[in-house]
Amino acid sequence: MHPHLFSPLRLRDVELRNRIAVSPMCQYSAEDGFPNDWHFIHLASRAVGGAGLVIAEATAVEARGRISPQDLGIWKDEQIGAHRKLARLIAEAGAVAGIQLAHAGRKASTYRPWEGRGPVPPGQGGWSPIVGPSPLPFAEGYQEPRELGHDGIEEVVHSFAQGARRAREAGYRLAEIHGAHGYLISSFLSPLANRRQDEYGGPLENRARLLERVVAAVRGEWPQELPLFVRISTTDWAEGGWTVEDSVALAARLADSGVDLIDCSSGGNRVVPVPAGAGYQTAAAAEIRRRTGMKTGAVGLIRSAHQADHIIRTGQADLVLLAREMLRNPYWALNAATELGVDVAWPPQYERAKP
């Protein structure tokens, strides 16, 4: 029998109760990187709502690697306690607690969306320098990043490993490395942002070196029985940029590295028009899965229960990740089960409201 949206998904020693994941979504609501009541309520409510996996937002492994001053962080041991509470709340509601380990690179130190666009000046909580593969600003008006030297690259790799250690100690059961959306790892992968002439630039195998080193370092701290995802931008949507063919090649390179699933997003290395539409990134997830055998996750304008179920039933992906739809409706998964005619357990406190 082919899997469907409400089939369990086993990843190493972890089993998701269904194929529905809450995609990591920045809330820009932390102080000094610490999770607080907003994060506890926001993420736990989606677990109560029936998702199989709840992934905490992009969580910076270095303070300079935050997108905004209000991003979550896991760059120091003092943050472990609050993350432990967050992971516990998600697990107690029946979902697997995941975390996305991230570094914003040349897109760091920017305003949260409702306060403006572009860089936050150091006098207003921002910081400088920011870092990247090459001294190329993300866009007009953005800071010029400092090119990471070899010592800086070693620091970044170490920071990801230590972030994984802290995530393990906090009780998260799944980790995702953020290699998408033009942030640090993504900018190393993309020829649009990476103009280096050393062993981290040029051909794909060089541009992928930072990600591969981060994967190895994280796997060194992350228990073998727990799954590891990598989110990538499957295309830059720009001539001369990263392509789906590159993504297939990268997934094949990662197949034996301890990565369990490629989370397939797109864009972020250049401001370009994106042909966004229903499930517009799913074809890339299907292509990577078909050609490499790697498990994939589909994300991007997945809205309806039948659309999500179709993605799983037709083998386009092994997992669907929802973002905006989960903001609109924390109980999307429970409602999807009703729509699809699947009987799932509701929280006993809500059982009397079950259709």
mmCIF file of N, CA, C and O in Angstrom, residues 5 35 38 48 64 79 155 208 217 222 242 254 259 276 279 284 310 314 339:
data_model
loop_
_atom_site.group_PDB
_atom_site.id
_atom_site.type_symbol
_atom_site.label_atom_id
_atom_site.label_comp_id
_atom_site.label_asym_id
_atom_site.label_seq_id
_atom_site.Cartn_x
_atom_site.Cartn_y
_atom_site.Cartn_z
ATOM 1 N N LEU A 5 -0.898 10.902 3.306
ATOM 2 C CA LEU A 5 -0.553 12.028 4.173
ATOM 3 C C LEU A 5 -0.523 11.633 5.651
ATOM 4 O O LEU A 5 0.270 12.173 6.417
ATOM 5 N N PRO A 35 14.375 31.476 23.399
ATOM 6 C CA PRO A 35 12.937 31.252 23.212
ATOM 7 C C PRO A 35 12.165 31.820 24.399
ATOM 8 O O PRO A 35 12.650 31.787 25.542
ATOM 9 N N TRP A 38 6.170 33.545 23.531
ATOM 10 C CA TRP A 38 5.621 33.549 22.176
ATOM 11 C C TRP A 38 5.974 32.250 21.451
ATOM 12 O O TRP A 38 5.112 31.602 20.837
ATOM 13 N N VAL A 48 -0.186 20.581 19.091
ATOM 14 C CA VAL A 48 -1.539 20.237 19.540
ATOM 15 C C VAL A 48 -2.455 20.065 18.334
ATOM 16 O O VAL A 48 -3.350 19.213 18.311
ATOM 17 N N ARG A 64 26.449 36.568 15.323
ATOM 18 C CA ARG A 64 26.554 37.352 14.082
ATOM 19 C C ARG A 64 25.801 36.675 12.928
ATOM 20 O O ARG A 64 25.658 37.268 11.860
ATOM 21 N N GLN A 79 21.404 29.239 26.610
ATOM 22 C CA GLN A 79 20.137 29.166 25.862
ATOM 23 C C GLN A 79 19.508 27.771 25.895
ATOM 24 O O GLN A 79 18.349 27.605 25.509
ATOM 25 N N GLU A 155 35.665 28.366 12.278
ATOM 26 C CA GLU A 155 34.780 28.830 13.362
ATOM 27 C C GLU A 155 33.328 28.509 13.050
ATOM 28 O O GLU A 155 32.573 28.080 13.925
ATOM 29 N N ALA A 208 30.309 23.197 -2.620
ATOM 30 C CA ALA A 208 29.573 22.350 -1.669
ATOM 31 C C ALA A 208 30.414 21.965 -0.459
ATOM 32 O O ALA A 208 29.905 21.353 0.484
ATOM 33 N N ALA A 217 30.415 17.696 10.628
ATOM 34 C CA ALA A 217 30.617 18.190 11.998
ATOM 35 C C ALA A 217 29.359 18.037 12.836
ATOM 36 O O ALA A 217 29.409 17.663 14.013
ATOM 37 N N TRP A 222 25.535 14.985 16.606
ATOM 38 C CA TRP A 222 24.126 14.621 16.577
ATOM 39 C C TRP A 222 24.025 13.093 16.637
ATOM 40 O O TRP A 222 24.673 12.402 15.848
ATOM 41 N N TRP A 242 22.413 28.740 -9.272
ATOM 42 C CA TRP A 242 22.220 27.344 -8.875
ATOM 43 C C TRP A 242 20.979 26.797 -9.572
ATOM 44 O O TRP A 242 19.990 27.513 -9.750
ATOM 45 N N LEU A 254 25.366 13.995 -0.921
ATOM 46 C CA LEU A 254 25.009 13.922 0.498
ATOM 47 C C LEU A 254 24.400 12.583 0.897
ATOM 48 O O LEU A 254 24.181 12.328 2.081
ATOM 49 N N VAL A 259 22.777 12.361 5.959
ATOM 50 C CA VAL A 259 21.595 13.196 5.749
ATOM 51 C C VAL A 259 20.425 12.293 5.388
ATOM 52 O O VAL A 259 20.545 11.426 4.519
ATOM 53 N N ALA A 276 5.927 31.851 -8.427
ATOM 54 C CA ALA A 276 5.253 31.176 -7.325
ATOM 55 C C ALA A 276 3.821 30.826 -7.708
ATOM 56 O O ALA A 276 3.107 31.613 -8.313
ATOM 57 N N GLY A 279 2.167 24.693 -5.045
ATOM 58 C CA GLY A 279 3.143 23.611 -5.092
ATOM 59 C C GLY A 279 4.298 23.840 -6.046
ATOM 60 O O GLY A 279 4.868 22.902 -6.597
ATOM 61 N N ALA A 284 10.778 19.981 -8.065
ATOM 62 C CA ALA A 284 12.196 19.791 -7.745
ATOM 63 C C ALA A 284 12.369 18.692 -6.700
ATOM 64 O O ALA A 284 13.291 17.870 -6.801
ATOM 65 N N HIS A 310 -1.961 14.242 -2.255
ATOM 66 C CA HIS A 310 -1.562 13.859 -3.614
ATOM 67 C C HIS A 310 -0.041 13.820 -3.756
ATOM 68 O O HIS A 310 0.516 12.912 -4.395
ATOM 69 N N THR A 314 1.567 10.157 -4.717
ATOM 70 C CA THR A 314 2.190 10.007 -6.036
ATOM 71 C C THR A 314 3.713 9.922 -5.950
ATOM 72 O O THR A 314 4.389 9.898 -6.986
ATOM 73 N N GLU A 339 -11.123 16.142 6.433
ATOM 74 C CA GLU A 339 -11.421 16.351 5.013
ATOM 75 C C GLU A 339 -11.113 15.113 4.183
ATOM 76 O O GLU A 339 -11.817 14.799 3.218
#
